[in-house]
Short mmCIF file of C-alpha atoms (C1' of nucleotides) in Angstrom, two decimals:
data_model
loop_
_atom_site.label_atom_id
_atom_site.label_comp_id
_atom_site.label_asym_id
_atom_site.label_seq_id
_atom_site.Cartn_x
_atom_site.Cartn_y
_atom_site.Cartn_z
CA UNK A 25 -16.11 33.52 -31.78
CA UNK A 26 -12.76 32.01 -32.67
CA UNK A 27 -12.19 31.29 -36.33
CA UNK A 28 -9.06 29.96 -37.95
CA UNK A 29 -5.54 31.21 -37.56
CA UNK A 30 -4.87 31.23 -33.86
CA UNK A 31 -6.54 27.84 -33.51
CA UNK A 32 -4.11 26.25 -35.96
CA UNK A 33 -1.70 25.09 -33.24
CA UNK A 34 -4.37 23.52 -31.08
CA UNK A 35 -4.58 19.73 -31.15
CA UNK A 36 -8.29 19.80 -32.00
CA UNK A 37 -10.74 22.61 -32.57
CA UNK A 38 -13.09 23.09 -29.64
CA UNK A 39 -16.07 22.49 -31.91
CA UNK A 40 -14.74 19.11 -32.94
CA UNK A 41 -13.81 18.21 -29.38
CA UNK A 42 -17.43 18.71 -28.30
CA UNK A 43 -18.74 16.19 -30.83
CA UNK A 44 -20.29 13.21 -29.10
CA UNK A 45 -18.57 10.79 -31.46
CA UNK A 46 -15.16 12.19 -30.57
CA UNK A 47 -15.54 11.66 -26.86
CA UNK A 48 -13.60 8.71 -25.49
CA UNK A 49 -15.54 9.09 -22.26
CA UNK A 50 -18.80 8.46 -24.09
CA UNK A 51 -17.22 5.42 -25.75
CA UNK A 52 -16.26 4.06 -22.32
CA UNK A 53 -19.60 5.01 -20.78
CA UNK A 54 -21.69 3.39 -23.49
CA UNK A 55 -19.47 0.30 -23.59
CA UNK A 56 -19.89 -0.16 -19.85
CA UNK A 57 -23.67 -0.15 -20.38
CA UNK A 58 -23.35 -2.57 -23.29
CA UNK A 59 -21.37 -4.97 -21.06
CA UNK A 60 -24.02 -4.62 -18.40
CA UNK A 61 -26.74 -5.61 -20.83
CA UNK A 62 -24.76 -8.61 -22.08
CA UNK A 63 -24.03 -9.75 -18.53
CA UNK A 64 -27.59 -9.35 -17.29
CA UNK A 65 -29.14 -12.59 -18.58
CA UNK A 66 -26.06 -14.57 -17.53
CA UNK A 67 -25.97 -13.10 -14.03
CA UNK A 68 -29.73 -13.41 -13.57
CA UNK A 69 -29.16 -17.17 -13.45
CA UNK A 70 -26.73 -16.64 -10.57
CA UNK A 71 -29.08 -14.24 -8.83
CA UNK A 72 -26.49 -11.45 -9.02
CA UNK A 73 -26.38 -7.94 -10.40
CA UNK A 74 -23.22 -6.89 -12.19
CA UNK A 75 -21.74 -4.91 -9.28
CA UNK A 76 -22.57 -7.83 -6.98
CA UNK A 77 -20.76 -10.13 -9.41
CA UNK A 78 -17.67 -7.90 -9.18
CA UNK A 79 -17.79 -8.11 -5.39
CA UNK A 80 -18.05 -11.89 -5.60
CA UNK A 81 -15.09 -12.02 -8.02
CA UNK A 82 -13.04 -10.04 -5.52
CA UNK A 83 -14.13 -12.28 -2.64
CA UNK A 84 -13.41 -15.49 -4.54
CA UNK A 85 -9.83 -14.29 -4.78
CA UNK A 86 -9.61 -13.28 -1.13
CA UNK A 87 -12.30 -13.10 1.52
CA UNK A 88 -12.41 -12.41 5.26
CA UNK A 89 -11.49 -8.85 4.37
CA UNK A 90 -12.66 -5.43 5.64
CA UNK A 91 -15.21 -3.46 3.60
CA UNK A 92 -12.49 -0.86 3.11
CA UNK A 93 -10.30 -3.44 1.45
CA UNK A 94 -13.05 -4.41 -0.99
CA UNK A 95 -13.71 -0.75 -1.71
CA UNK A 96 -10.10 -0.14 -2.67
CA UNK A 97 -10.03 -3.11 -4.99
CA UNK A 98 -13.29 -2.11 -6.70
CA UNK A 99 -12.94 1.69 -6.48
CA UNK A 100 -16.20 1.93 -4.50
CA UNK A 101 -17.03 3.50 -1.15
CA UNK A 102 -19.13 2.42 1.81
CA UNK A 103 -22.17 4.31 0.53
CA UNK A 104 -22.29 1.88 -2.37
CA UNK A 105 -20.94 -1.23 -0.67
CA UNK A 106 -22.87 -1.27 2.61
CA UNK A 107 -26.34 -1.78 1.07
CA UNK A 108 -24.95 -4.06 -1.66
CA UNK A 109 -23.24 -6.27 0.94
CA UNK A 110 -26.42 -6.38 3.00
CA UNK A 111 -28.24 -7.75 -0.04
CA UNK A 112 -25.54 -10.38 -0.56
CA UNK A 113 -25.88 -11.26 3.12
CA UNK A 114 -29.65 -11.55 2.75
CA UNK A 115 -29.00 -13.89 -0.20
CA UNK A 116 -26.84 -16.02 2.14
CA UNK A 117 -23.75 -15.59 -0.04
CA UNK A 118 -21.62 -13.71 2.51
CA UNK A 119 -21.41 -13.05 6.24
CA UNK A 120 -20.70 -9.66 7.80
CA UNK A 121 -19.03 -9.74 11.20
CA UNK A 122 -17.39 -7.04 13.30
CA UNK A 123 -13.69 -7.63 13.86
CA UNK A 124 -12.88 -8.34 17.51
CA UNK A 125 -9.47 -6.70 17.18
CA UNK A 126 -10.86 -3.45 15.75
CA UNK A 127 -14.55 -2.93 16.36
CA UNK A 128 -14.78 -0.35 13.57
CA UNK A 129 -14.01 -3.00 10.96
CA UNK A 130 -16.66 -5.21 9.36
CA UNK A 131 -15.15 -8.36 7.88
CA UNK A 132 -16.74 -9.90 4.80
CA UNK A 133 -16.50 -13.68 4.47
CA UNK A 134 -18.04 -16.08 1.99
CA UNK A 135 -20.60 -18.62 3.15
CA UNK A 136 -20.47 -22.17 1.76
CA UNK A 137 -23.14 -21.06 -0.75
CA UNK A 138 -20.97 -18.11 -1.67
CA UNK A 139 -18.02 -20.40 -2.34
CA UNK A 140 -20.24 -22.83 -4.25
CA UNK A 141 -21.53 -20.12 -6.58
CA UNK A 142 -18.03 -19.84 -8.03
CA UNK A 143 -18.51 -23.10 -9.93
CA UNK A 144 -21.64 -21.78 -11.63
CA UNK A 145 -19.87 -18.51 -12.42
CA UNK A 146 -17.07 -20.25 -14.31
CA UNK A 147 -19.22 -20.36 -17.44
CA UNK A 148 -19.74 -16.58 -17.53
CA UNK A 149 -16.42 -15.33 -18.99
CA UNK A 150 -16.74 -17.74 -21.92
CA UNK A 151 -20.12 -16.28 -22.85
CA UNK A 152 -18.80 -12.73 -22.62
CA UNK A 153 -15.83 -13.63 -24.79
CA UNK A 154 -18.20 -15.02 -27.40
CA UNK A 155 -20.40 -11.91 -27.34
CA UNK A 156 -17.36 -9.64 -27.70
CA UNK A 157 -16.36 -11.47 -30.87
CA UNK A 158 -12.68 -10.89 -30.01
CA UNK A 159 -9.75 -13.15 -29.21
CA UNK A 160 -8.48 -13.39 -25.65
CA UNK A 161 -5.30 -11.67 -26.79
CA UNK A 162 -7.12 -8.70 -28.30
CA UNK A 163 -9.23 -8.24 -25.18
CA UNK A 164 -6.26 -8.45 -22.84
CA UNK A 165 -4.36 -5.87 -24.89
CA UNK A 166 -7.32 -3.50 -24.90
CA UNK A 167 -7.82 -4.07 -21.18
CA UNK A 168 -4.23 -3.05 -20.47
CA UNK A 169 -4.67 0.18 -22.42
CA UNK A 170 -7.91 1.02 -20.66
CA UNK A 171 -6.48 0.25 -17.23
CA UNK A 172 -3.52 2.51 -17.98
CA UNK A 173 -5.94 5.29 -18.89
CA UNK A 174 -7.97 4.68 -15.73
CA UNK A 175 -4.88 4.83 -13.57
CA UNK A 176 -3.79 8.11 -15.15
CA UNK A 177 -7.25 9.57 -14.57
CA UNK A 178 -7.20 8.44 -10.95
CA UNK A 179 -3.71 9.88 -10.55
CA UNK A 180 -4.96 13.23 -11.89
CA UNK A 181 -7.64 13.18 -9.19
CA UNK A 182 -5.09 12.83 -6.44
CA UNK A 183 -3.19 15.97 -7.43
CA UNK B 25 -5.61 -12.22 -38.76
CA UNK B 26 -4.88 -15.03 -36.33
CA UNK B 27 -1.24 -15.37 -37.40
CA UNK B 28 -0.41 -16.97 -34.06
CA UNK B 29 -2.36 -20.06 -34.98
CA UNK B 30 -4.73 -21.96 -32.83
CA UNK B 31 -3.14 -20.83 -29.57
CA UNK B 32 -4.45 -17.32 -30.08
CA UNK B 33 -8.01 -18.52 -29.77
CA UNK B 34 -7.45 -21.03 -27.00
CA UNK B 35 -9.57 -19.97 -24.05
CA UNK B 36 -7.76 -19.29 -20.82
CA UNK B 37 -8.35 -21.53 -17.83
CA UNK B 38 -11.64 -20.79 -16.10
CA UNK B 39 -9.80 -19.93 -12.87
CA UNK B 40 -7.76 -17.29 -14.62
CA UNK B 41 -10.77 -15.92 -16.45
CA UNK B 42 -12.54 -15.25 -13.14
CA UNK B 43 -9.72 -13.06 -11.83
CA UNK B 44 -10.91 -9.48 -11.37
CA UNK B 45 -7.74 -8.11 -12.95
CA UNK B 46 -8.34 -10.12 -16.10
CA UNK B 47 -11.81 -8.76 -16.71
CA UNK B 48 -11.99 -6.21 -19.49
CA UNK B 49 -15.50 -5.38 -18.33
CA UNK B 50 -14.14 -4.32 -14.95
CA UNK B 51 -11.51 -2.21 -16.69
CA UNK B 52 -14.26 -0.47 -18.66
CA UNK B 53 -16.55 -0.18 -15.64
CA UNK B 54 -13.91 1.30 -13.36
CA UNK B 55 -12.64 3.64 -16.09
CA UNK B 56 -16.16 4.97 -16.64
CA UNK B 57 -16.30 5.81 -12.93
CA UNK B 58 -12.85 7.41 -13.06
CA UNK B 59 -14.01 9.62 -15.95
CA UNK B 60 -17.11 10.55 -13.98
CA UNK B 61 -15.00 11.67 -11.03
CA UNK B 62 -12.70 13.74 -13.26
CA UNK B 63 -15.67 15.36 -15.00
CA UNK B 64 -17.56 16.17 -11.82
CA UNK B 65 -15.76 19.35 -10.72
CA UNK B 66 -15.73 20.65 -14.31
CA UNK B 67 -19.43 19.97 -14.88
CA UNK B 68 -20.43 21.32 -11.48
CA UNK B 69 -19.47 24.74 -12.84
CA UNK B 70 -21.93 24.22 -15.70
CA UNK B 71 -24.61 22.93 -13.35
CA UNK B 72 -24.70 19.59 -15.19
CA UNK B 73 -24.27 15.95 -14.25
CA UNK B 74 -22.29 13.78 -16.61
CA UNK B 75 -25.34 12.13 -18.26
CA UNK B 76 -26.91 15.57 -18.62
CA UNK B 77 -23.69 16.76 -20.29
CA UNK B 78 -23.96 13.91 -22.79
CA UNK B 79 -27.53 14.92 -23.58
CA UNK B 80 -26.42 18.52 -24.11
CA UNK B 81 -23.58 17.38 -26.40
CA UNK B 82 -26.12 15.49 -28.48
CA UNK B 83 -28.48 18.48 -28.57
CA UNK B 84 -25.73 20.94 -29.51
CA UNK B 85 -25.20 18.82 -32.60
CA UNK B 86 -28.89 18.53 -33.41
CA UNK B 87 -31.94 19.60 -31.42
CA UNK B 88 -35.67 19.76 -32.00
CA UNK B 89 -35.59 15.98 -31.91
CA UNK B 90 -37.88 13.35 -30.34
CA UNK B 91 -36.88 11.73 -27.04
CA UNK B 92 -36.60 8.47 -28.97
CA UNK B 93 -33.97 9.99 -31.22
CA UNK B 94 -31.88 11.12 -28.28
CA UNK B 95 -32.23 7.69 -26.71
CA UNK B 96 -30.87 5.99 -29.79
CA UNK B 97 -27.90 8.29 -29.99
CA UNK B 98 -27.06 7.83 -26.31
CA UNK B 99 -28.18 4.20 -25.87
CA UNK B 100 -30.66 5.23 -23.17
CA UNK B 101 -34.40 4.64 -22.81
CA UNK B 102 -37.29 6.85 -21.72
CA UNK B 103 -37.10 5.59 -18.15
CA UNK B 104 -33.73 7.29 -17.87
CA UNK B 105 -34.32 10.23 -20.18
CA UNK B 106 -37.76 11.45 -19.09
CA UNK B 107 -36.76 12.52 -15.57
CA UNK B 108 -33.34 13.74 -16.75
CA UNK B 109 -34.96 15.92 -19.43
CA UNK B 110 -37.44 17.28 -16.91
CA UNK B 111 -34.52 18.42 -14.77
CA UNK B 112 -32.88 20.09 -17.78
CA UNK B 113 -36.20 21.78 -18.47
CA UNK B 114 -36.42 22.96 -14.87
CA UNK B 115 -32.90 24.38 -15.31
CA UNK B 116 -34.21 26.30 -18.37
CA UNK B 117 -31.73 24.65 -20.72
CA UNK B 118 -34.28 22.85 -22.91
CA UNK B 119 -37.98 22.96 -23.81
CA UNK B 120 -40.20 19.89 -24.12
CA UNK B 121 -43.15 20.23 -26.50
CA UNK B 122 -45.56 17.68 -27.97
CA UNK B 123 -45.31 17.37 -31.72
CA UNK B 124 -48.45 18.55 -33.51
CA UNK B 125 -48.00 16.00 -36.29
CA UNK B 126 -47.73 13.04 -33.92
CA UNK B 127 -49.04 13.69 -30.46
CA UNK B 128 -47.10 10.77 -29.02
CA UNK B 129 -43.79 12.49 -29.74
CA UNK B 130 -42.14 14.95 -27.36
CA UNK B 131 -39.68 17.21 -29.12
CA UNK B 132 -36.61 18.45 -27.25
CA UNK B 133 -35.29 21.88 -28.22
CA UNK B 134 -32.57 24.04 -26.71
CA UNK B 135 -33.46 27.36 -25.08
CA UNK B 136 -31.19 30.37 -25.64
CA UNK B 137 -29.55 29.52 -22.30
CA UNK B 138 -29.06 25.96 -23.53
CA UNK B 139 -27.33 27.20 -26.66
CA UNK B 140 -25.27 29.67 -24.64
CA UNK B 141 -23.97 26.99 -22.31
CA UNK B 142 -22.06 25.50 -25.22
CA UNK B 143 -19.49 28.31 -25.02
CA UNK B 144 -18.75 27.54 -21.39
CA UNK B 145 -18.54 23.82 -22.20
CA UNK B 146 -15.81 24.33 -24.78
CA UNK B 147 -13.17 24.36 -22.06
CA UNK B 148 -14.13 20.92 -20.77
CA UNK B 149 -12.50 18.57 -23.32
CA UNK B 150 -9.13 20.30 -22.84
CA UNK B 151 -9.21 19.61 -19.13
CA UNK B 152 -10.13 15.99 -19.67
CA UNK B 153 -7.33 15.62 -22.18
CA UNK B 154 -4.88 16.98 -19.63
CA UNK B 155 -6.12 14.63 -16.91
CA UNK B 156 -5.84 11.63 -19.23
CA UNK B 157 -2.16 12.44 -19.84
CA UNK B 158 -2.51 11.09 -23.41
CA UNK B 159 -2.18 12.63 -26.84
CA UNK B 160 -5.28 13.28 -28.90
CA UNK B 161 -4.11 10.57 -31.31
CA UNK B 162 -3.76 7.94 -28.62
CA UNK B 163 -7.19 8.72 -27.23
CA UNK B 164 -8.86 8.65 -30.65
CA UNK B 165 -7.24 5.29 -31.44
CA UNK B 166 -8.36 3.83 -28.13
CA UNK B 167 -11.84 5.27 -28.62
CA UNK B 168 -12.16 3.52 -31.98
CA UNK B 169 -11.20 0.19 -30.45
CA UNK B 170 -13.64 0.60 -27.59
CA UNK B 171 -16.46 1.68 -29.88
CA UNK B 172 -15.81 -1.37 -32.07
CA UNK B 173 -16.08 -3.56 -28.98
CA UNK B 174 -19.28 -1.81 -27.90
CA UNK B 175 -20.84 -2.29 -31.30
CA UNK B 176 -19.99 -6.01 -31.29
CA UNK B 177 -21.52 -6.37 -27.82
CA UNK B 178 -24.65 -4.56 -28.93
CA UNK B 179 -24.80 -6.73 -32.04
CA UNK B 180 -24.60 -9.85 -29.86
CA UNK B 181 -27.62 -8.56 -27.92
CA UNK B 182 -29.69 -8.32 -31.06
CA UNK B 183 -29.20 -11.96 -31.99
"C1'" DC C 17 -64.49 1.69 -41.07
"C1'" DT C 18 -63.41 -1.05 -36.96
"C1'" DC C 19 -60.64 -3.16 -33.93
"C1'" DA C 20 -56.24 -5.23 -32.88
"C1'" DA C 21 -51.40 -4.33 -32.89
"C1'" DT C 22 -47.74 -1.10 -32.65
"C1'" DT C 23 -45.36 2.96 -31.16
"C1'" DG C 24 -43.50 6.90 -28.09
"C1'" DA C 25 -43.46 8.58 -23.54
"C1'" DA C 26 -44.31 8.34 -18.85
"C1'" DT C 27 -44.49 5.78 -14.50
"C1'" DT C 28 -43.04 2.49 -10.88
"C1'" DG C 29 -39.82 -0.15 -8.41
"C1'" DT C 30 -35.09 -1.87 -7.56
"C1'" DG C 31 -30.24 -1.21 -7.35
"C1'" DC C 32 -26.29 1.19 -7.89
"C1'" DG C 33 -22.77 5.47 -7.23
"C1'" DC C 34 -21.40 9.16 -4.65
"C1'" DA C 35 -21.40 13.49 -1.76
"C1'" DA C 36 -22.33 14.83 2.75
"C1'" DT C 37 -23.08 13.71 7.24
"C1'" DA C 38 -23.18 10.81 11.45
"C1'" DT C 39 -21.27 7.77 14.85
"C1'" DA C 40 -18.40 5.04 17.31
"C1'" DA C 41 -13.83 3.05 17.89
"C1'" DA C 42 -8.96 3.69 17.69
"C1'" DT C 43 -4.89 6.72 17.68
"C1'" DT C 44 -2.26 10.77 18.73
"C1'" DC C 45 -1.04 14.65 21.40
"C1'" DT C 46 -0.45 16.98 24.83
"C1'" DA D 30 -5.29 10.14 31.45
"C1'" DG D 31 -8.20 13.31 28.77
"C1'" DA D 32 -8.94 15.89 24.54
"C1'" DA D 33 -8.46 16.29 19.73
"C1'" DT D 34 -7.90 13.85 15.51
"C1'" DT D 35 -8.25 10.11 12.48
"C1'" DT D 36 -10.39 5.94 10.74
"C1'" DA D 37 -14.09 2.43 9.35
"C1'" DT D 38 -18.58 1.87 8.53
"C1'" DA D 39 -23.45 3.41 8.22
"C1'" DT D 40 -27.11 6.69 6.76
"C1'" DT D 41 -29.47 10.08 3.84
"C1'" DG D 42 -30.55 12.24 -0.32
"C1'" DC D 43 -30.18 12.82 -5.26
"C1'" DG D 44 -29.57 11.21 -9.88
"C1'" DC D 45 -28.99 7.85 -13.01
"C1'" DA D 46 -30.04 2.92 -15.47
"C1'" DC D 47 -33.25 -0.35 -16.69
"C1'" DA D 48 -37.12 -3.82 -16.51
"C1'" DA D 49 -41.90 -3.89 -16.46
"C1'" DT D 50 -46.13 -1.70 -16.90
"C1'" DT D 51 -49.44 1.84 -18.42
"C1'" DC D 52 -51.62 4.91 -21.59
"C1'" DA D 53 -52.74 7.50 -25.43
"C1'" DA D 54 -51.90 8.17 -30.35
"C1'" DT D 55 -51.16 6.00 -34.65
"C1'" DT D 56 -51.04 2.33 -37.93
"C1'" DG D 57 -52.63 -1.83 -40.19
"C1'" DA D 58 -55.43 -5.85 -41.40
"C1'" DG D 59 -59.76 -7.49 -42.71
#
DNA sequence: CTCAATTGAATTGTGCGCAATATAAATTCT
DNA sequence: AGAATTTATATTGCGCACAATTCAATTGAG
């Protein structure tokens, strides 16, 4: 339909914008899967899936927290977290208890095994760093850019 | 590179490395979800999910291709693609036919409706660009960095 | 030419991710 | 206090992702 001329001012022709290779979202999407595949053999040894590992990371920083709290830190809702947390409970890594102050709240706390797993997990970031073939500095810089993008996307959702 | 000397490669303390906020993988993971949420209302109008949209992007560039071919372009396997493609077929956007030369191969071709949908999809990248609140140049630069990271991760898997 | 190995898809089972809905507890508003 | 609203979690249903397995078609070695 549209040929040249009027399109000259546009930042990118629509045809180009639809190319798979030009999509930053596909880059992010496929990189997330690549991370998942690199993590898998490492996390198998801990008996965790990648999302479960993220939950454990969050809990190692602060536990005895409501599900809601975890959800906000991880950008996940109860539909995802409830079954995941039940599996972590079945694996004896966490305990789920109703708060006595507010009976709607379920507090998530680490068990001794859950705390202990942290020591085994300490080796994981090293292996990921090696697989990424980047320096810590490069990764941290890229992380900051990506987080800034994520936060702008999330801000756009709120409007 | 490495003008900062040996410090640039010094690994960070294991405690720091386990912090959720320091994980580039979490940045990528949570950004992928943020993209998904931004795309959802746009793709709902096309009747597509985000992975289905990626498949259509790939097919708009080149169709009449084996499932295997699509899988390599999208980094997905038949376990993911087979049911997804059946849904696209049910939606009349593609046709799945066995190759006559090699009966193992299923060729994926766009229907007229599948081709036509491309026009409606042209508006999507603009909306994403707006939500990202970045310039095209910034996004393309970031994309290249992320793709380079993805390719190094995938290379590490092959070893 | 035969039979073992390989290849391309499909199938099965598990675990996210999220929308929509449900439910019960807490809060707010008359 | 009682009703309406809000809040925190749980449930259901659908669609990915991916490992593991199956199966038929093709290729390759002897």
